[in-house]
Each structure stands twice: as structure tokens, then as C-alpha cells.
XYZ file of N, CA and C in Angstrom:
531
model
N 20.160 -9.557 -15.335
C 21.070 -9.551 -14.407
C 22.513 -10.309 -15.294
N 22.272 -11.156 -16.214
C 23.520 -11.260 -17.028
C 23.859 -10.510 -17.640
N 23.231 -9.339 -18.411
C 23.602 -8.430 -19.449
C 24.604 -7.388 -18.459
N 24.047 -7.379 -17.151
C 24.723 -6.194 -16.126
C 26.399 -6.798 -15.923
N 26.155 -8.104 -15.538
C 27.570 -9.050 -15.328
C 28.505 -8.774 -16.407
N 27.655 -8.538 -18.084
C 28.774 -8.430 -18.916
C 29.250 -6.969 -18.744
N 28.325 -6.093 -18.427
C 28.770 -4.835 -18.533
C 29.940 -4.287 -17.662
N 30.127 -5.115 -16.745
C 31.209 -4.917 -15.768
C 30.928 -5.327 -14.163
N 30.082 -5.948 -13.935
C 29.506 -5.834 -12.580
C 30.039 -7.553 -12.455
N 30.899 -7.220 -11.078
C 31.597 -8.616 -10.779
C 30.768 -9.737 -10.565
N 29.599 -9.319 -9.650
C 28.899 -10.425 -9.254
C 27.166 -9.765 -9.311
N 26.396 -10.781 -8.862
C 25.025 -10.390 -8.502
C 24.842 -9.852 -6.976
N 25.923 -10.128 -5.995
C 25.971 -9.541 -4.725
C 26.374 -8.490 -5.032
N 27.500 -8.142 -5.551
C 28.102 -6.707 -5.893
C 27.104 -6.018 -6.171
N 26.016 -6.489 -7.182
C 24.857 -5.556 -7.675
C 24.128 -5.228 -6.449
N 23.679 -5.895 -5.666
C 22.670 -5.711 -4.797
C 23.209 -5.005 -3.742
N 24.627 -5.082 -3.400
C 24.865 -4.587 -2.244
C 24.909 -2.813 -2.733
N 25.235 -2.886 -4.263
C 25.610 -0.975 -4.665
C 24.420 -0.851 -4.774
N 23.289 -1.387 -5.164
C 22.076 -1.017 -5.425
C 21.432 -0.156 -3.890
N 21.751 -1.409 -3.153
C 20.965 -0.720 -1.568
C 21.852 0.094 -1.194
N 23.314 0.319 -1.213
C 23.867 1.411 -0.149
C 23.608 2.654 -1.349
N 22.924 2.653 -2.154
C 22.645 3.967 -3.206
C 21.598 4.366 -2.570
N 20.408 3.868 -2.110
C 19.703 4.570 -1.541
C 19.632 4.582 -0.041
N 19.166 5.781 0.417
C 19.083 6.151 2.167
C 17.643 5.925 2.681
N 17.464 6.127 3.913
C 15.718 5.837 3.983
C 15.200 6.994 3.513
N 16.000 8.032 3.867
C 15.177 9.638 3.449
C 14.927 9.619 1.981
N 15.909 9.152 0.950
C 15.580 9.176 -0.167
C 14.234 8.069 -0.534
N 14.329 6.965 0.054
C 12.955 5.955 -0.075
C 11.617 6.586 0.456
N 11.779 7.431 1.473
C 10.576 8.029 1.947
C 10.040 9.048 0.971
N 11.227 9.861 0.369
C 11.000 10.910 -0.533
C 10.193 10.220 -1.782
N 10.664 9.234 -2.133
C 10.226 8.582 -3.474
C 8.963 8.362 -3.282
N 8.803 7.603 -2.290
C 7.407 6.910 -1.598
C 6.258 8.355 -1.594
N 6.453 9.703 -0.971
C 5.758 10.637 -1.491
C 5.526 11.026 -2.278
N 6.455 11.026 -3.405
C 6.240 11.649 -4.931
C 5.379 10.517 -5.746
N 5.656 9.301 -5.314
C 4.647 8.498 -6.213
C 3.316 8.112 -5.913
N 3.556 8.261 -4.383
C 1.970 7.657 -3.681
C 1.510 9.137 -2.701
N 1.760 10.190 -3.238
C 1.175 11.116 -2.452
C -0.189 11.171 -2.320
N -1.140 10.509 -3.056
C -2.294 10.224 -3.163
C -2.781 9.567 -1.812
N -1.914 8.701 -1.331
C -2.188 7.986 -0.148
C -1.467 8.800 0.933
N -1.792 7.979 1.841
C -1.824 8.646 3.146
C -0.417 9.157 3.223
N -0.009 10.462 4.261
C 1.374 10.901 3.942
C 2.077 10.040 4.639
N 1.580 9.354 5.490
C 2.350 8.931 6.709
C 2.287 7.294 6.631
N 3.136 6.772 6.991
C 3.287 4.952 7.020
C 2.437 4.884 8.338
N 1.699 3.908 8.895
C 0.834 3.736 9.899
C 1.798 3.240 10.857
N 1.170 3.579 12.071
C 2.059 3.434 13.484
C 2.070 2.051 13.680
N 1.146 1.168 13.341
C 0.969 -0.203 13.712
C 0.542 -0.994 12.622
N 0.667 -2.426 12.619
C 0.187 -3.024 11.365
C -0.260 -4.170 12.410
N -1.706 -4.642 12.018
C -2.354 -5.988 12.217
C -2.213 -7.165 11.437
N -1.677 -8.196 11.737
C -1.562 -9.422 10.872
C -2.222 -10.257 11.320
N -3.030 -10.981 10.385
C -4.165 -11.850 10.565
C -3.556 -13.417 10.105
N -3.547 -14.412 10.516
C -3.085 -15.547 10.144
C -4.112 -16.197 9.455
N -4.336 -16.683 8.423
C -5.599 -17.526 8.022
C -5.155 -19.024 7.585
N -3.965 -19.368 8.280
C -3.702 -20.869 7.601
C -4.521 -21.875 8.513
N -5.113 -21.668 9.379
C -6.186 -22.776 10.125
C -7.279 -22.907 9.127
N -7.635 -21.822 8.462
C -8.839 -21.838 7.456
C -8.308 -22.110 6.180
N -7.733 -21.331 5.631
C -7.255 -21.272 4.129
C -6.446 -22.106 4.134
N -5.478 -22.517 4.791
C -4.238 -23.513 4.268
C -4.885 -24.921 4.782
N -5.783 -25.157 5.386
C -6.605 -26.230 5.454
C -7.681 -26.817 4.808
N -8.363 -25.835 4.166
C -9.820 -25.906 3.620
C -9.620 -26.955 2.661
N -8.646 -26.766 1.844
C -8.227 -27.727 0.887
C -7.742 -28.907 0.675
N -7.322 -29.697 1.871
C -6.961 -30.921 2.063
C -8.057 -31.770 1.513
N -7.639 -32.921 1.543
C -8.553 -34.164 1.049
C -9.643 -34.278 1.848
N -10.700 -34.122 1.165
C -11.885 -34.359 1.912
C -12.327 -35.816 2.235
N -11.173 -36.843 1.949
C -11.545 -38.356 2.247
C -11.370 -38.366 3.979
N -10.217 -37.555 4.470
C -10.294 -37.855 5.950
C -10.232 -36.445 6.302
N -11.665 -35.796 7.236
C -11.595 -34.527 7.956
C -10.166 -34.282 8.948
N -9.676 -33.527 8.942
C -8.688 -33.114 9.879
C -9.425 -32.956 11.306
N -9.093 -33.373 12.194
C -9.614 -33.576 13.625
C -9.623 -32.072 14.316
N -10.384 -32.044 14.943
C -10.570 -30.278 15.266
C -9.474 -30.222 16.521
N -9.082 -31.235 17.086
C -7.761 -31.045 18.184
C -6.395 -30.752 17.260
N -6.321 -30.961 16.153
C -5.200 -30.693 15.239
C -5.321 -29.417 14.967
N -6.377 -28.954 14.651
C -6.329 -27.480 14.091
C -6.021 -26.494 15.564
N -6.822 -26.965 16.583
C -6.560 -26.232 17.868
C -5.064 -26.088 18.055
N -4.108 -27.306 17.907
C -2.640 -27.399 17.971
C -1.929 -26.238 17.257
N -2.563 -26.398 16.034
C -2.288 -25.295 15.090
C -2.025 -23.995 15.503
N -3.618 -23.423 15.911
C -3.895 -22.110 16.425
C -3.038 -21.883 17.871
N -2.586 -22.720 18.515
C -2.146 -22.762 19.576
C -0.453 -22.478 19.090
N -0.039 -23.096 18.312
C 1.346 -22.795 17.920
C 1.482 -21.364 17.280
N 0.645 -21.432 16.575
C 0.668 -19.843 15.804
C 0.455 -18.403 17.024
N -0.258 -18.896 18.198
C -0.159 -17.882 19.066
C 1.237 -17.829 20.124
N 1.592 -18.972 20.146
C 3.259 -19.356 20.845
C 4.293 -18.335 19.930
N 3.971 -18.050 18.605
C 4.659 -17.565 17.446
C 4.619 -16.313 17.815
N 3.273 -15.776 18.649
C 3.167 -14.358 18.814
C 2.001 -13.512 17.826
N 1.322 -14.530 17.201
C 0.191 -13.920 16.480
C -1.005 -13.738 17.325
N -1.668 -12.657 17.293
C -3.134 -12.538 18.242
C -4.291 -12.413 17.301
N -4.060 -12.521 15.874
C -5.413 -12.828 15.047
C -5.130 -13.668 14.276
N -5.911 -14.756 14.485
C -6.191 -15.988 13.886
C -7.452 -16.237 13.202
N -7.570 -16.314 11.731
C -8.684 -16.979 11.049
C -8.956 -18.389 11.435
N -9.452 -18.782 12.283
C -9.607 -20.542 12.946
C -10.509 -21.349 11.878
N -11.367 -20.938 11.224
C -12.174 -21.516 10.490
C -13.762 -20.577 9.673
N -14.055 -21.484 9.323
C -15.484 -20.960 8.286
C -16.573 -21.678 8.374
N -17.660 -20.776 8.313
C -18.733 -21.266 8.481
C -19.664 -21.423 7.141
N -19.520 -22.175 6.335
C -19.730 -22.252 5.283
C -20.672 -23.840 4.940
N -20.894 -24.179 3.677
C -21.463 -25.209 3.464
C -20.345 -26.517 3.562
N -20.729 -27.804 4.394
C -19.640 -28.941 4.404
C -19.546 -29.595 3.147
N -20.949 -29.244 2.333
C -20.735 -29.796 0.839
C -19.629 -29.268 0.158
N -19.682 -27.964 0.223
C -18.531 -27.601 -0.676
C -16.848 -27.315 -0.062
N -17.086 -27.263 1.284
C -15.767 -27.362 1.992
C -15.414 -28.001 3.414
N -15.459 -29.386 2.791
C -15.750 -30.474 3.880
C -14.754 -30.479 5.162
N -13.413 -29.853 4.910
C -12.524 -29.606 6.042
C -13.194 -28.699 7.170
N -14.122 -27.902 6.611
C -14.615 -26.778 7.574
C -16.102 -27.385 8.453
N -16.080 -28.311 8.501
C -17.385 -28.987 8.614
C -17.375 -29.168 10.460
N -15.861 -29.096 10.835
C -15.717 -28.981 12.228
C -15.508 -27.710 12.994
N -15.605 -26.621 11.985
C -15.436 -25.366 12.474
C -16.026 -24.676 14.179
N -17.121 -25.142 14.019
C -17.971 -24.761 15.060
C -17.376 -25.620 16.503
N -16.853 -27.086 16.639
C -16.124 -27.548 17.498
C -15.016 -26.711 17.877
N -14.128 -26.306 16.782
C -12.830 -25.581 16.767
C -13.411 -24.147 17.683
N -14.249 -23.672 17.245
C -14.595 -22.089 17.925
C -14.884 -22.631 19.463
N -15.617 -23.878 19.661
C -15.969 -24.153 20.960
C -15.158 -24.296 22.066
N -14.155 -24.883 21.316
C -13.077 -25.465 22.280
C -11.992 -23.938 22.655
N -11.825 -23.083 21.620
C -11.155 -21.854 21.590
C -11.892 -21.150 22.518
N -13.296 -21.113 22.794
C -14.091 -19.937 23.432
C -13.657 -20.411 25.149
N -13.636 -21.661 25.237
C -13.238 -22.379 26.270
C -11.739 -21.333 27.087
N -11.120 -20.943 26.314
C -9.970 -20.685 26.923
C -10.097 -19.255 27.416
N -11.076 -18.431 26.821
C -11.349 -17.208 27.551
C -10.160 -16.432 27.488
N -9.044 -16.349 26.517
C -8.293 -15.351 26.373
C -8.619 -14.169 25.333
N -9.011 -13.033 26.107
C -9.082 -12.302 25.257
C -8.003 -11.100 24.859
N -7.103 -11.549 24.762
C -5.833 -11.139 24.125
C -5.947 -11.308 22.753
N -7.016 -12.689 22.337
C -6.847 -13.506 21.137
C -7.978 -12.695 20.415
N -7.770 -12.525 18.757
C -8.921 -12.619 18.245
C -9.020 -14.053 17.385
N -10.132 -14.742 17.431
C -10.386 -15.884 16.744
C -11.427 -15.518 15.916
N -11.095 -15.530 14.455
C -11.831 -15.041 13.203
C -12.455 -16.138 12.708
N -13.849 -16.151 12.384
C -14.512 -17.065 11.396
C -14.920 -16.379 10.231
N -14.753 -17.105 9.023
C -15.089 -16.345 7.636
C -16.565 -16.696 7.496
N -17.267 -16.060 6.800
C -18.695 -16.128 6.552
C -18.815 -15.793 4.987
N -19.879 -16.701 4.447
C -20.449 -16.182 3.128
C -21.645 -15.860 3.073
N -22.649 -16.092 4.048
C -24.116 -15.596 3.876
C -24.381 -15.681 5.222
N -25.826 -15.316 5.521
C -26.412 -15.277 6.457
C -26.744 -16.394 7.671
N -26.669 -17.441 6.920
C -26.391 -18.977 7.468
C -25.176 -19.242 8.151
N -24.107 -18.718 7.365
C -22.966 -18.706 8.234
C -23.037 -17.642 9.250
N -23.183 -16.761 9.194
C -23.216 -15.712 10.028
C -24.332 -16.485 11.301
N -25.511 -16.738 11.382
C -26.261 -17.277 12.175
C -25.293 -18.474 12.978
N -24.506 -19.473 12.106
C -23.887 -20.443 12.785
C -22.786 -20.149 13.823
N -21.861 -18.921 13.198
C -20.912 -18.395 14.142
C -21.712 -17.524 15.340
N -22.556 -16.976 15.132
C -23.060 -16.181 16.585
C -23.630 -17.396 17.313
N -24.374 -18.596 16.971
C -24.674 -19.680 17.720
C -23.346 -20.160 18.656
N -22.284 -20.158 17.839
C -21.196 -20.813 18.339
C -20.490 -19.519 19.154
N -20.646 -18.484 19.245
C -20.324 -17.381 20.198
C -18.764 -16.607 19.635
N -18.742 -16.840 18.131
C -17.941 -16.265 17.605
C -17.717 -14.822 17.727
N -16.504 -14.087 18.239
C -16.735 -12.630 18.302
C -16.577 -12.035 17.087
N -15.650 -12.589 16.129
C -15.493 -11.587 15.428
C -15.383 -12.485 13.941
N -16.022 -11.975 13.053
C -16.405 -12.613 11.372
C -15.701 -11.916 10.524
N -15.374 -12.406 9.391
C -14.679 -11.642 8.017
C -15.973 -12.216 7.068
N -16.224 -11.262 6.352
C -17.295 -11.544 5.345
C -16.303 -11.276 3.752
N -16.561 -11.883 3.078
C -15.701 -11.647 1.669
C -16.710 -11.191 0.796
N -16.012 -10.295 0.168
C -16.404 -9.426 -1.083
C -15.809 -9.863 -2.464
N -16.473 -10.274 -3.032
C -15.787 -10.536 -4.364
C -15.216 -9.535 -5.184
N -14.406 -9.502 -5.877
C -13.736 -8.509 -6.947
C -14.194 -8.789 -8.413
N -14.428 -10.043 -8.624
C -14.838 -10.334 -10.112
C -16.088 -11.447 -9.937
N -16.487 -11.380 -10.885
C -17.699 -12.333 -11.243
C -17.207 -13.919 -11.030
N -16.270 -14.489 -11.533
C -15.802 -15.400 -11.840
C -15.453 -15.827 -10.176
N -14.687 -14.975 -9.375
C -14.574 -15.378 -8.041
C -16.024 -15.760 -7.320
N -16.839 -14.771 -7.415
C -18.107 -14.602 -6.744
C -18.856 -16.054 -7.151
N -19.111 -16.191 -8.283
C -19.523 -17.385 -8.925
C -18.990 -19.129 -8.182
N -17.648 -18.810 -8.418
C -16.794 -19.838 -7.640
C -17.044 -20.322 -5.990
N -16.784 -18.932 -5.803
C -16.468 -19.157 -4.044
C -17.767 -18.992 -3.159
N -18.422 -18.050 -3.763
C -20.110 -17.796 -2.993
C -21.282 -18.297 -3.665
N -21.118 -18.670 -4.744
C -22.255 -19.029 -5.343
C -23.422 -18.312 -5.738
N -22.832 -16.812 -5.912
C -23.587 -15.557 -6.242
C -22.912 -14.511 -7.274
N -23.611 -13.899 -7.818
C -22.655 -12.640 -8.733
C -22.461 -11.515 -7.381
N -21.379 -10.879 -8.178
C -20.787 -9.650 -7.074
C -21.635 -8.865 -6.705
N -22.962 -8.358 -7.333
C -23.669 -7.768 -6.678
C -24.653 -8.071 -5.636
N -25.027 -9.609 -5.929
C -25.761 -10.180 -4.876
C -24.973 -10.530 -3.668
N -23.455 -10.615 -3.767
C -22.475 -10.423 -2.284
C -22.882 -9.261 -1.865
N -22.748 -8.018 -2.326
C -23.037 -6.688 -2.014
C -24.473 -6.646 -1.415
N -25.182 -7.276 -2.063
C -26.668 -7.382 -1.419
C -26.856 -7.881 -0.550
N -26.226 -8.784 -0.251
C -26.168 -9.681 0.971
C -25.558 -9.037 2.632
N -24.799 -8.318 2.159
C -24.027 -7.746 3.570
C -24.621 -6.768 4.376
N -25.738 -5.888 3.605
C -26.644 -4.711 4.611
C -27.048 -5.903 5.632
N -28.171 -6.587 5.129
C -28.791 -7.490 6.191
C -28.016 -8.237 7.209
N -27.064 -8.627 6.600
C -25.963 -9.276 7.727
C -25.281 -8.578 9.057
N -25.078 -7.047 8.136
C -24.515 -6.365 9.499
C -25.392 -5.706 10.328
N -26.625 -5.763 9.614
C -28.021 -5.284 10.836
C -28.233 -6.384 11.473
N -28.115 -7.851 11.068
C -28.052 -8.731 12.203
C -26.831 -8.958 13.019
N -25.988 -8.838 12.389
C -24.579 -9.170 13.459
C -24.733 -7.974 14.529
N -25.398 -6.911 14.369
C -25.267 -5.566 15.277
C -26.395 -5.467 16.441
N -27.411 -6.406 15.759
C -28.723 -6.449 16.677
C -28.445 -7.338 18.161
């Protein structure tokens, strides 16, 4: 940026304005299709956003004091008020490894009492035991993580990538039963 200013640009703001005005939506779309033609030829008509903060954002908080279920519910309700319809509210994993998720069952029980069919309250699972606990708590949607690397699989799932794939089929069969 400093080099561009030395070449005659008066300010970074002008640079940004000039750069943006040089492109029209038409040109952006044409460039997209040239570079990414192997992808879908159209942009999706809708986008689904899933907020994961009640799970991912809270799971690494201090294990010395577990965040009460009601505080987690309050966070979920605030996300709903913001317009979110898909929220990952907790995970069914070993409390030994992720203590902040120990009360996820309670969180889902309270959310289930709301009977809000416009919402998707999602629980993360890592194995069959987690799926069984989610089903027990009547969670209607779960997400199963597939690791992209051996390091991630070992650190987060305590198994290899292949083991994670091998676990998936019986869990799908169990979930559909």
C-alpha cells in the first residue's frame, strides 16, 4: 500500500474507492465463472447459517466453573432474537475432555420444552455413545465431525481419520432406525 501511495495515489481511501468502482457486478460474475467454472454455474438462491457459539464458543471456557445451563439458554435465545434459525447448542462428548459441555443434555431438555418448530437446535457428536445420549435427550438434529487430518482426528476425536469414517456408517444406520 505504501508503494502505491508513493506512485501517486493520494490516500488508501481513494485506492479502495477507485478499485471498487472499476468493477461492476457483471464483471465480477464473469470473472467468477471464468475462474470457477468447474463449480456450480449459479450462486445459491439461499444460504443457511448455523451459529456454533453456544457450543464452540463456550467449550473452552475454564473447567473450574461450569457455565450454568440457563446462561447457555439465554445465549441461544439472544441468537434467536437476532434472527438465527440454526444454532449448535451443545455437544454430547465426554465431560472428562470437554467439561463445559457436561450439561448439554439439560440445555436440550429445556429447549425441547419450547416446542419451537421454526428452530433447529443442533448437537455435536463424535461417536455412537454421543449419538445415543443425543437421542435420549430427543435432539432432532446432530452434526458429526469428520476430520481432515490425522492430527485433528487424534486430538479431537481420539481416533484416526479412517476410524472416524468407519464409525460413520453404523451411526447413520442407528440414527435412521
